């Protein structure tokens, strides 16, 4: 039995408990927020390991989901593993998640609790939004207290770009996958898997790690060399601009202005799309289904209207800052990076296209 | 290259081109087949193709998107497919689909269920019709609609009612338009759990043995291989398939400990129908949200709103709404009780 405590910017507390198996990598994902203090009444508790569900009296749907007031349970199989999840406090109050499941193959061996820890993201997003803080799918860097958010769908070189910006030693880091946007227009950092990020930053040119990199990584994890050095990490800064990154099959770098309406839609859809998979693969990708199944029985749940609500809440903030869209080519290289850096340095006023 | 034409009530017309039409696909759409259509709403070509992925936005190393265009490779269990859609949001829709051996053999479970069925529904919705995940049976031009999640007893209810002389409109999907139900007669998916006496007696000996083998295969592979036995409602002795009927009453089916029929709030039922539409639209629910990211102001980005609007419009009128809880083991005694409630006008 092990136990880890987390505090996210004094906004949210999380406790993760593991039972029944060792995991040398358990602390890696949210290491930045880890605290030695024992949290008594966490906003979210995640218990990893086998459990007996308390689904008596719940309505069964499609023979695999069980729903009752503020409660959800399911047991299913996807192409990347199987899982059994029970959630108390699904829509209100403190949330307790019991999670039993694993990824198949090497990933499951190396990071046995990864799938469970990843499942915290929608709950963190939802609970932060109730405090008018918005977990955005995107990374951010900062220079002289001025922050730039780089958002976009997965696989558009967001991480590579942010790593290259950090390599210039002129920028500070807030996150490469998610950041928290506050109502007052400031950005709070949300770095995940810092050890992996630092390792990749130090050892590879792009975000893709080679086989030898991965072997080296495994060696370091086994030797417990998992202390990260967030030397250029900053906790908070002001948001100056949001840059929407996309990747095109055959085009040169293009930069244009985005309208507030389009930008807002993209931010919302980008968050929603993370909870929808084409076919069943991972629990976090089934979250949209879970919320919809729950709302079959409880149609007025806040969970179902969450993204419409944050769209309204963010609209004023988004319309008050510059929104730029940059298309990167199929293959990311130095010249693409230079154009982006130039753009940030010169900070030009763009015309609508 | 074979070219086959299909029409659904002359509302949706489509053409499939392929070197061979897979057997299970031919069975799936047998009741829609026709010699001639004026203009297809969409055409589908099955076979290897080279996608036109130039000038596309590329998302997650997987989805290729440009205006009116979508391409990706995907897989589920043992089935793999590549799909290219041209002419989204236009009246000239063309699909290229390539698939592996499993995808071709079990075409009904992969390229039909995941791609072609979706485009039939997509075209209907664009024309203002609603497609709902429900069974529907009718008597004297009064239709009963039984929407539900998978496994709550749609097919079983339809089969029992057919035995009692009700006309058949659909047991999985039906079309709604301005208070009318239009039939959607695809084959019944029969598996060991919904094989009731009526169906069993209609099955040839050979099929009954096959059904046992399929059930064993399902157990051996821990659910990885699930092959339904297809039965065309037109061929089942006491089934009378009708074209359309006036929608009278909706019974939302759900799972329960014992049979219980209670009046339901119409909004609750409509909400259920909308959620069902979405959850039955994987993988295109995902494909469309990726397209919406690229084109936030497109028809595709508003597609689910359009469906919701259609549904509210098509359900206008004097309808009665009930929720019927059905126990997991749906016996003929339970059905008899359910039927009594239905027929005494609640």
XYZ file of C-alpha atoms in Angstrom:
699
model
C 0.000 0.000 0.000
C 1.359 3.383 -0.948
C -0.075 6.867 -0.791
C 0.718 10.159 -2.514
C -0.674 13.627 -1.764
C -1.058 16.438 -4.255
C -1.966 20.081 -4.029
C -2.768 21.904 -7.259
C -2.074 25.607 -6.665
C -4.152 25.546 -3.453
C -7.184 25.137 -5.701
C -7.584 21.375 -5.537
C -6.226 18.517 -3.425
C -5.767 14.949 -4.596
C -4.781 11.735 -2.862
C -3.675 8.661 -4.796
C -3.473 5.276 -3.082
C -2.157 2.090 -4.603
C -2.787 -1.419 -3.501
C -1.532 -4.803 -4.576
C 1.407 -4.050 -6.880
C 4.659 -2.113 -6.864
C 5.040 0.886 -9.166
C 8.413 2.637 -9.406
C 6.890 5.304 -11.651
C 3.768 6.122 -9.638
C 4.888 9.610 -8.631
C 6.078 10.696 -12.095
C 2.905 12.030 -13.689
C 1.882 14.767 -11.248
C 5.271 15.106 -9.456
C 5.225 18.904 -9.602
C 2.158 19.056 -7.350
C 3.276 16.397 -4.888
C 3.314 17.455 -1.247
C 4.665 15.788 1.920
C 1.724 17.080 3.901
C -0.933 14.427 4.574
C -4.179 15.635 2.996
C -7.165 14.704 5.128
C -10.203 15.421 3.041
C -9.024 15.553 -0.585
C -11.254 16.882 -3.372
C -10.384 13.789 -5.389
C -9.229 10.411 -4.060
C -7.994 7.843 -6.515
C -7.654 4.278 -5.205
C -5.789 2.021 -7.591
C -6.174 -1.742 -7.322
C -8.826 -4.433 -7.053
C -12.068 -3.431 -5.305
C -15.609 -4.658 -4.708
C -18.156 -2.276 -6.263
C -21.122 -0.914 -4.289
C -23.464 -0.867 -7.273
C -26.482 -2.365 -5.518
C -29.619 -0.363 -6.195
C -28.073 1.232 -9.286
C -29.749 1.261 -12.703
C -27.955 -0.995 -15.136
C -27.544 0.279 -18.697
C -26.490 -1.857 -21.676
C -25.377 -4.553 -19.182
C -22.080 -2.787 -18.468
C -22.797 0.595 -16.854
C -24.405 1.163 -13.450
C -25.774 4.548 -12.472
C -27.317 5.943 -9.303
C -27.433 9.418 -7.786
C -23.925 10.927 -7.996
C -22.509 7.445 -8.725
C -21.160 5.644 -11.780
C -19.682 2.174 -12.212
C -18.524 0.287 -15.279
C -16.410 -2.650 -16.260
C -15.220 -2.840 -19.826
C -12.562 -3.867 -22.251
C -10.852 -1.701 -24.845
C -8.234 -2.341 -27.468
C -5.516 -0.969 -25.128
C -6.456 -2.827 -21.975
C -9.349 -3.461 -19.657
C -10.628 -1.539 -16.695
C -13.166 -1.422 -13.904
C -14.065 1.988 -12.527
C -16.292 3.112 -9.689
C -16.917 6.787 -9.027
C -18.577 8.250 -5.926
C -19.263 11.972 -6.176
C -19.501 11.784 -9.955
C -21.085 15.227 -10.274
C -21.006 16.951 -6.879
C -19.041 16.959 -3.636
C -15.772 15.177 -2.983
C -14.961 12.554 -5.578
C -13.692 9.061 -4.824
C -12.518 6.961 -7.765
C -11.812 3.248 -7.429
C -9.851 2.082 -10.422
C -8.681 -1.361 -11.396
C -7.183 -1.933 -14.794
C -4.032 -2.075 -16.800
C -2.462 -1.320 -20.132
C -1.169 -4.336 -21.998
C 2.466 -4.749 -23.051
C 5.570 -2.729 -22.205
C 3.670 0.419 -21.254
C 1.652 -1.554 -18.721
C 4.852 -3.001 -17.251
C 6.727 0.307 -17.110
C 3.870 2.550 -16.005
C 1.286 0.257 -14.372
C -0.726 3.108 -12.859
C -0.568 5.438 -15.863
C -4.058 4.602 -17.127
C -5.599 5.229 -13.699
C -3.753 8.522 -13.183
C -4.686 9.758 -16.651
C -8.335 9.255 -15.719
C -8.015 12.099 -13.153
C -7.808 14.735 -15.910
C -11.554 15.173 -16.644
C -12.274 15.459 -12.908
C -9.510 18.029 -12.448
C -10.905 19.988 -15.427
C -14.460 19.854 -14.133
C -13.635 20.770 -10.533
C -11.296 23.617 -11.522
C -14.014 25.097 -13.763
C -16.271 25.380 -10.713
C -13.612 27.694 -9.256
C -13.482 29.710 -12.492
C -10.143 28.198 -13.463
C -9.972 26.400 -16.783
C -7.741 23.462 -17.601
C -6.876 24.042 -21.256
C -5.433 21.426 -23.602
C -2.290 23.245 -24.673
C 1.182 24.219 -23.513
C 2.622 27.578 -22.509
C 5.913 29.411 -22.147
C 6.671 32.772 -20.601
C 9.231 35.553 -21.004
C 9.439 38.621 -18.764
C 6.159 37.625 -17.101
C 4.414 37.537 -20.497
C 2.870 34.181 -21.328
C 2.156 32.572 -24.667
C -0.270 29.675 -24.916
C 0.282 27.147 -27.706
C -2.813 25.086 -28.199
C -3.793 22.515 -30.813
C -4.891 18.954 -31.338
C -2.382 16.160 -30.554
C 0.462 15.524 -32.979
C 0.908 19.095 -34.266
C 4.442 19.642 -32.813
C 3.265 21.545 -29.729
C 5.783 19.806 -27.458
C 8.641 20.064 -29.984
C 8.009 23.757 -30.371
C 7.902 24.366 -26.631
C 11.091 22.326 -26.137
C 12.877 24.393 -28.787
C 11.694 27.605 -27.160
C 13.094 26.376 -23.822
C 16.404 25.447 -25.463
C 16.971 29.116 -26.318
C 17.133 29.720 -22.531
C 15.022 32.814 -22.986
C 11.719 31.301 -21.962
C 10.264 29.771 -18.837
C 8.045 26.714 -18.854
C 4.423 26.332 -17.686
C 3.305 23.091 -19.338
C 3.443 21.245 -22.640
C 0.121 19.414 -22.549
C -2.183 21.354 -20.285
C -2.220 24.691 -18.461
C -4.720 26.453 -16.231
C -6.262 29.670 -17.494
C -7.680 31.935 -14.802
C -10.590 34.314 -15.174
C -8.308 37.312 -14.553
C -6.240 36.464 -17.641
C -3.341 34.779 -15.904
C -1.862 31.354 -16.618
C -1.070 28.819 -13.891
C 1.386 26.063 -14.745
C 0.251 22.463 -15.070
C 3.350 20.441 -15.923
C 2.788 16.699 -16.240
C 5.389 13.930 -16.387
C 8.195 16.437 -15.783
C 10.826 13.722 -15.564
C 9.909 12.428 -19.023
C 9.720 15.954 -20.367
C 13.158 16.881 -18.984
C 14.646 13.639 -20.217
C 13.293 14.197 -23.726
C 14.361 17.836 -23.675
C 17.917 16.875 -22.760
C 18.352 13.827 -24.969
C 16.383 14.171 -28.175
C 15.857 16.705 -30.920
C 12.104 16.236 -31.344
C 9.432 14.912 -29.003
C 9.740 11.424 -30.442
C 12.115 9.239 -28.469
C 14.228 6.599 -30.160
C 14.572 3.025 -28.943
C 17.953 3.776 -27.322
C 16.433 6.809 -25.592
C 13.703 4.599 -24.211
C 16.201 2.026 -22.951
C 18.165 4.802 -21.294
C 14.907 6.048 -19.751
C 14.051 2.618 -18.377
C 17.566 2.363 -16.908
C 17.177 5.713 -15.149
C 13.762 4.822 -13.781
C 15.136 1.513 -12.472
C 18.054 3.358 -10.858
C 15.490 5.673 -9.230
C 16.998 8.683 -10.928
C 13.613 10.233 -11.343
C 14.220 13.576 -9.643
C 13.342 16.340 -12.049
C 15.015 19.713 -12.155
C 12.385 22.312 -12.933
C 15.020 24.991 -13.264
C 13.187 27.120 -15.767
C 9.701 26.402 -14.532
C 7.453 29.286 -13.554
C 4.276 29.012 -11.513
C 2.239 31.869 -12.872
C 2.298 34.639 -15.459
C 0.046 36.899 -17.484
C -1.447 35.663 -20.734
C -0.417 37.791 -23.700
C -1.540 35.719 -26.644
C -3.009 32.374 -27.678
C -1.424 30.647 -30.655
C -3.404 27.880 -32.376
C -1.041 25.341 -33.893
C -2.016 23.033 -36.715
C 0.009 20.735 -38.930
C -0.506 20.503 -42.684
C 0.565 17.814 -45.109
C 2.160 20.040 -47.701
C 2.339 23.664 -46.831
C 4.857 26.166 -45.645
C 4.538 27.950 -42.342
C 1.575 30.296 -42.390
C 0.473 32.755 -39.760
C -2.918 34.400 -39.602
C -5.299 35.980 -37.146
C -8.185 33.996 -35.688
C -11.557 35.438 -34.726
C -12.632 35.204 -31.058
C -15.589 33.048 -32.072
C -13.423 30.545 -33.952
C -10.751 30.575 -31.237
C -13.261 29.914 -28.482
C -14.868 27.062 -30.428
C -11.452 25.504 -30.991
C -10.490 25.692 -27.323
C -13.736 23.984 -26.293
C -13.696 21.323 -29.031
C -10.017 20.627 -28.270
C -10.919 19.795 -24.668
C -14.006 17.757 -25.606
C -12.235 15.744 -28.301
C -9.848 14.320 -25.668
C -12.793 12.524 -24.059
C -14.011 10.946 -27.309
C -12.278 8.092 -29.102
C -13.268 6.526 -32.414
C -13.238 3.035 -30.947
C -12.814 1.933 -27.349
C -9.183 2.317 -26.307
C -8.723 3.984 -22.914
C -10.941 5.042 -19.984
C -10.257 8.770 -20.414
C -11.357 8.462 -24.046
C -14.636 6.959 -22.847
C -15.407 9.844 -20.507
C -17.856 11.439 -22.974
C -19.751 8.133 -23.100
C -19.791 7.837 -19.294
C -21.188 11.352 -18.863
C -23.862 10.694 -21.496
C -24.818 7.366 -19.943
C -25.162 9.110 -16.569
C -27.315 11.833 -18.101
C -29.714 9.220 -19.499
C -30.886 8.838 -15.900
C -30.014 12.336 -14.644
C -30.584 14.628 -17.677
C -30.058 17.832 -15.679
C -26.530 16.979 -14.555
C -23.967 19.782 -14.654
C -21.493 17.373 -16.235
C -23.312 17.312 -19.570
C -23.448 21.101 -19.866
C -19.895 21.641 -18.599
C -18.329 22.520 -21.958
C -21.208 24.820 -22.983
C -20.842 26.583 -19.656
C -17.087 27.146 -19.876
C -17.590 28.404 -23.435
C -19.797 31.180 -22.076
C -17.501 31.873 -19.173
C -14.399 32.136 -21.349
C -15.939 34.200 -24.143
C -15.139 37.621 -22.690
C -11.574 36.714 -21.770
C -10.860 35.176 -25.193
C -12.261 38.150 -27.102
C -9.930 40.518 -25.251
C -6.594 38.993 -26.317
C -4.816 38.410 -29.652
C -5.463 34.986 -31.187
C -3.086 33.779 -33.876
C -3.117 30.604 -35.927
C 0.136 29.059 -37.158
C 0.237 26.140 -39.569
C 3.371 24.026 -39.366
C 4.561 21.753 -42.179
C 4.321 17.941 -42.169
C 7.948 17.718 -41.035
C 8.897 20.089 -38.232
C 12.363 21.618 -38.622
C 14.564 24.519 -37.563
C 13.239 26.868 -40.236
C 9.660 26.386 -39.085
C 10.775 27.080 -35.534
C 12.626 30.244 -36.570
C 9.505 31.653 -38.192
C 7.495 31.021 -35.041
C 10.143 32.634 -32.793
C 10.374 35.613 -35.110
C 6.655 35.977 -34.932
C 6.671 35.997 -31.144
C 9.648 38.366 -30.966
C 8.228 40.919 -33.364
C 4.712 40.458 -32.044
C 3.166 41.876 -35.213
C -0.406 42.967 -35.573
C -1.873 40.604 -38.149
C -4.664 41.249 -40.574
C -7.638 38.919 -40.857
C -7.349 36.448 -43.678
C -16.653 -4.041 -60.825
C -20.212 -4.631 -59.592
C -22.524 -1.686 -59.120
C -25.538 -2.094 -56.850
C -28.201 0.478 -56.134
C -30.138 0.953 -52.934
C -33.061 3.115 -51.930
C -34.708 3.729 -48.573
C -38.289 4.906 -49.212
C -36.948 6.962 -52.111
C -35.689 9.396 -49.474
C -32.092 8.186 -49.511
C -30.527 6.604 -52.578
C -27.025 5.206 -52.696
C -24.772 3.097 -54.866
C -22.104 0.607 -53.804
C -19.289 -0.275 -56.232
C -17.068 -3.208 -55.507
C -15.446 -6.196 -57.199
C -17.591 -8.383 -54.945
C -20.372 -7.383 -52.608
C -19.583 -9.221 -49.340
C -22.314 -11.706 -48.487
C -23.119 -10.292 -45.072
C -23.367 -6.787 -46.550
C -25.763 -8.021 -49.260
C -27.936 -9.542 -46.516
C -27.768 -6.351 -44.453
C -29.155 -4.139 -47.223
C -31.212 -6.775 -49.116
C -34.488 -4.945 -48.502
C -33.123 -1.661 -49.854
C -31.820 -3.104 -53.117
C -33.303 -1.717 -56.332
C -32.536 -1.897 -60.085
C -32.444 1.764 -60.741
C -32.096 5.053 -58.884
C -32.195 8.526 -60.404
C -29.301 10.091 -58.565
C -27.439 8.641 -55.624
C -27.132 10.799 -52.505
C -23.809 9.076 -52.016
C -21.663 6.474 -53.704
C -19.356 4.040 -51.979
C -16.410 2.314 -53.569
C -14.999 -0.670 -51.722
C -11.424 -1.664 -52.475
C -7.882 -0.353 -52.209
C -7.477 3.309 -53.097
C -4.936 6.119 -52.920
C -6.177 8.921 -50.666
C -5.974 12.578 -51.779
C -4.276 13.772 -48.622
C -2.500 16.790 -50.084
C -3.111 20.150 -48.357
C -4.753 18.470 -45.379
C -4.597 19.374 -41.743
C -3.157 16.359 -39.957
C -4.381 15.603 -36.438
C -2.868 13.052 -34.060
C -0.868 11.499 -36.936
C -4.187 9.935 -37.961
C -6.911 12.269 -39.237
C -6.485 14.074 -42.577
C -8.930 16.940 -42.943
C -9.649 19.653 -45.496
C -12.844 21.431 -46.557
C -15.416 18.725 -47.326
C -12.791 15.977 -46.935
C -11.897 13.413 -44.291
C -9.507 10.453 -44.341
C -8.232 8.086 -41.688
C -7.208 4.517 -40.933
C -8.783 2.883 -37.945
C -9.407 -0.493 -36.364
C -11.527 -2.250 -33.790
C -10.893 -5.734 -32.465
C -9.755 -7.693 -35.565
C -11.334 -5.374 -38.136
C -9.303 -2.688 -39.912
C -10.454 -0.052 -42.359
C -9.379 3.070 -44.201
C -12.100 5.540 -45.097
C -11.988 8.584 -47.356
C -14.982 10.920 -47.503
C -15.247 13.461 -50.309
C -17.949 16.105 -50.598
C -18.983 16.422 -46.956
C -21.610 19.142 -46.556
C -22.414 18.918 -50.283
C -24.859 16.880 -52.360
C -22.072 14.947 -54.085
C -20.873 12.630 -51.348
C -18.385 9.943 -52.294
C -16.758 7.380 -50.003
C -13.785 5.127 -50.562
C -13.428 2.273 -48.124
C -10.720 -0.357 -47.926
C -10.726 -3.048 -45.289
C -8.959 -6.235 -44.252
C -10.237 -9.796 -44.579
C -12.174 -9.660 -41.289
C -13.671 -6.273 -42.174
C -14.833 -7.700 -45.491
C -16.050 -11.023 -44.131
C -17.948 -9.440 -41.219
C -18.831 -6.386 -43.336
C -22.102 -5.915 -41.446
C -20.190 -5.417 -38.170
C -17.477 -3.157 -39.515
C -17.915 -1.183 -42.729
C -21.732 -1.308 -42.567
C -22.146 -0.592 -38.860
C -19.317 1.911 -38.555
C -19.397 3.723 -41.890
C -22.264 3.068 -44.338
C -25.082 3.013 -41.754
C -23.788 6.289 -40.409
C -23.945 7.925 -43.849
C -27.499 6.656 -44.377
C -28.435 8.364 -41.112
C -26.354 11.450 -41.941
C -28.164 11.864 -45.285
C -31.595 11.370 -43.698
C -30.836 13.977 -41.028
C -29.651 16.447 -43.674
C -33.050 16.011 -45.340
C -34.934 16.695 -42.092
C -35.725 13.083 -41.163
C -34.769 11.615 -37.795
C -33.257 8.207 -37.312
C -33.748 6.721 -33.884
C -32.237 3.669 -32.226
C -35.533 1.923 -31.533
C -37.823 -0.931 -32.492
C -41.213 -0.049 -33.904
C -44.316 -2.192 -34.419
C -47.732 -1.158 -35.624
C -51.370 -2.236 -35.544
C -54.151 -0.618 -37.618
C -51.778 2.165 -38.638
C -50.950 3.035 -35.004
C -47.257 2.622 -34.367
C -45.551 1.909 -31.069
C -41.948 3.006 -30.713
C -39.512 1.222 -28.364
C -36.294 3.195 -28.046
C -33.509 1.809 -25.843
C -29.837 1.206 -25.313
C -28.479 -2.051 -26.711
C -29.576 -5.115 -24.803
C -32.757 -3.774 -23.195
C -35.141 -5.872 -25.297
C -35.916 -4.071 -28.575
C -35.656 -7.143 -30.817
C -37.378 -9.407 -28.290
C -40.335 -7.018 -27.954
C -40.602 -6.727 -31.749
C -40.572 -10.508 -32.216
C -43.256 -11.101 -29.553
C -45.483 -8.409 -31.024
C -45.034 -9.776 -34.552
C -46.255 -13.130 -33.310
C -49.389 -11.376 -32.051
C -50.147 -9.901 -35.438
C -48.444 -6.526 -35.189
C -46.834 -5.147 -38.350
C -43.065 -4.746 -38.379
C -41.324 -1.409 -39.035
C -37.898 -2.039 -37.529
C -36.175 -3.712 -34.578
C -32.963 -1.670 -34.388
C -33.425 1.636 -36.218
C -36.487 3.391 -37.656
C -37.029 6.698 -39.408
C -39.297 9.416 -37.980
C -40.838 12.201 -40.028
C -43.598 14.578 -38.944
C -45.309 12.151 -36.580
C -44.872 9.141 -38.877
C -42.631 6.108 -38.542
C -40.959 4.850 -41.732
C -39.672 1.303 -41.770
C -35.965 0.443 -41.681
C -36.059 -3.305 -42.278
C -32.526 -4.567 -41.716
C -31.981 -8.187 -40.657
C -32.575 -9.150 -37.056
C -29.354 -9.778 -35.177
C -29.968 -13.092 -33.487
C -27.608 -14.344 -30.797
C -28.022 -16.930 -28.048
C -29.416 -14.348 -25.592
C -32.280 -13.075 -27.763
C -33.123 -16.368 -29.418
C -36.708 -16.810 -28.341
C -39.007 -19.732 -29.310
C -40.607 -17.859 -32.238
C -37.273 -17.200 -33.883
C -35.879 -20.642 -33.072
C -38.785 -22.426 -34.752
C -38.207 -20.357 -37.905
C -34.532 -21.331 -38.161
C -33.390 -24.218 -40.366
C -31.546 -26.995 -38.499
C -28.198 -25.995 -40.011
C -28.536 -22.403 -38.726
C -29.428 -23.621 -35.250
C -26.157 -25.589 -35.120
C -24.215 -22.577 -36.449
C -25.764 -20.410 -33.761
C -24.434 -22.807 -31.107
C -20.945 -22.675 -32.656
C -21.007 -18.848 -32.743
C -22.065 -18.758 -29.111
C -19.203 -21.101 -28.173
C -16.733 -19.001 -30.191
C -17.888 -15.907 -28.283
C -17.204 -17.631 -24.969
C -13.846 -19.143 -26.015
C -12.486 -15.802 -27.268
C -13.781 -13.927 -24.183
C -16.063 -11.726 -26.286
C -13.552 -10.850 -29.000
C -15.475 -12.677 -31.693
C -19.212 -12.105 -31.784
C -20.977 -13.194 -34.968
C -24.713 -12.599 -35.133
C -27.030 -14.781 -37.173
C -28.867 -12.558 -39.628
C -32.573 -13.100 -40.242
C -34.355 -10.956 -42.776
C -37.724 -9.943 -41.265
C -39.282 -10.313 -44.735
C -38.433 -14.038 -44.696
C -39.749 -14.836 -41.200
C -43.146 -16.606 -41.578
C -45.396 -14.493 -39.328
C -43.670 -11.157 -39.954
C -45.585 -8.544 -41.932
C -43.284 -5.681 -42.892
C -45.093 -2.393 -43.603
C -43.750 0.828 -45.136
C -44.960 3.405 -42.631
C -47.424 4.097 -39.859
C -48.594 6.935 -37.583
C -46.628 7.214 -34.373
C -48.908 6.820 -31.397
C -47.036 5.851 -28.266
C -43.412 5.726 -27.169
C -42.215 3.184 -24.610
C -38.665 3.926 -23.561
C -37.233 0.518 -22.630
C -34.796 0.286 -19.744
C -33.449 -2.463 -17.521
C -35.158 -3.079 -14.206
C -35.709 -5.671 -11.491
C -39.346 -6.269 -12.439
C -41.708 -5.095 -15.174
C -42.894 -1.574 -14.506
C -44.597 0.789 -16.949
C -44.895 4.424 -15.893
C -45.792 7.651 -17.743
C -42.616 9.502 -18.729
C -41.750 13.133 -19.215
C -41.474 13.749 -23.011
C -38.268 15.786 -22.501
C -36.713 12.868 -20.643
C -37.513 10.510 -23.530
C -36.289 12.961 -26.190
C -33.040 13.467 -24.240
C -32.608 9.715 -24.191
C -33.163 9.474 -27.960
C -30.566 12.178 -28.637
C -27.941 10.567 -26.402
C -28.635 7.233 -28.069
C -28.138 8.765 -31.516
C -24.747 10.076 -30.461
C -23.572 6.905 -28.733
C -24.603 4.850 -31.786
C -22.457 7.060 -34.020
C -18.970 5.895 -33.082
C -16.490 6.159 -34.784
C -17.981 9.139 -36.682
C -18.734 10.934 -33.418
C -14.929 11.171 -33.130
C -14.276 11.824 -36.831
C -16.823 14.662 -36.832
C -15.439 16.305 -33.703
C -11.979 16.359 -35.322
C -13.538 17.917 -38.448
C -15.344 20.438 -36.206
C -12.040 21.485 -34.664
C -10.749 22.385 -38.121
C -14.042 23.948 -39.297
C -15.904 25.251 -36.229
C -18.546 27.036 -38.311
C -19.402 24.141 -40.633
C -22.613 22.112 -40.957
C -20.676 19.182 -39.498
C -19.887 21.170 -36.332
C -23.641 21.820 -35.998
C -24.653 18.258 -36.978
C -25.824 17.155 -33.509
C -27.815 20.361 -33.085
C -29.482 19.633 -36.436
C -30.377 16.112 -35.252
C -31.869 17.509 -32.054
C -33.938 20.065 -33.989
C -35.151 17.380 -36.417
C -36.179 15.099 -33.595
C -38.208 17.765 -31.804
C -39.918 18.680 -35.087
C -40.607 15.074 -36.091
C -42.087 14.214 -32.681
C -44.559 17.095 -32.715
C -48.162 16.066 -32.183
C -50.270 14.124 -29.754
C -48.004 11.352 -28.577
C -47.920 9.430 -25.359
C -44.670 8.780 -23.545
C -43.964 5.907 -21.161
C -40.969 4.267 -19.607
C -41.029 0.468 -19.447
C -38.569 -1.312 -17.163
C -37.842 -4.803 -18.388
C -36.086 -7.496 -16.300
C -32.892 -8.907 -17.719
C -34.474 -12.304 -18.315
C -37.239 -11.225 -20.706
C -39.647 -14.183 -20.713
C -42.918 -14.538 -22.605
C -44.784 -14.138 -19.264
C -43.162 -10.751 -18.753
C -44.015 -9.793 -22.307
C -47.663 -10.867 -21.774
C -47.889 -8.527 -18.776
C -46.259 -5.724 -20.767
C -48.714 -6.293 -23.613
C -51.682 -6.172 -21.242
C -50.535 -2.770 -20.031
C -50.033 -1.597 -23.633
C -53.427 -2.779 -24.807
C -55.593 -1.595 -21.942
C -54.438 1.890 -22.875
C -52.473 2.161 -19.654
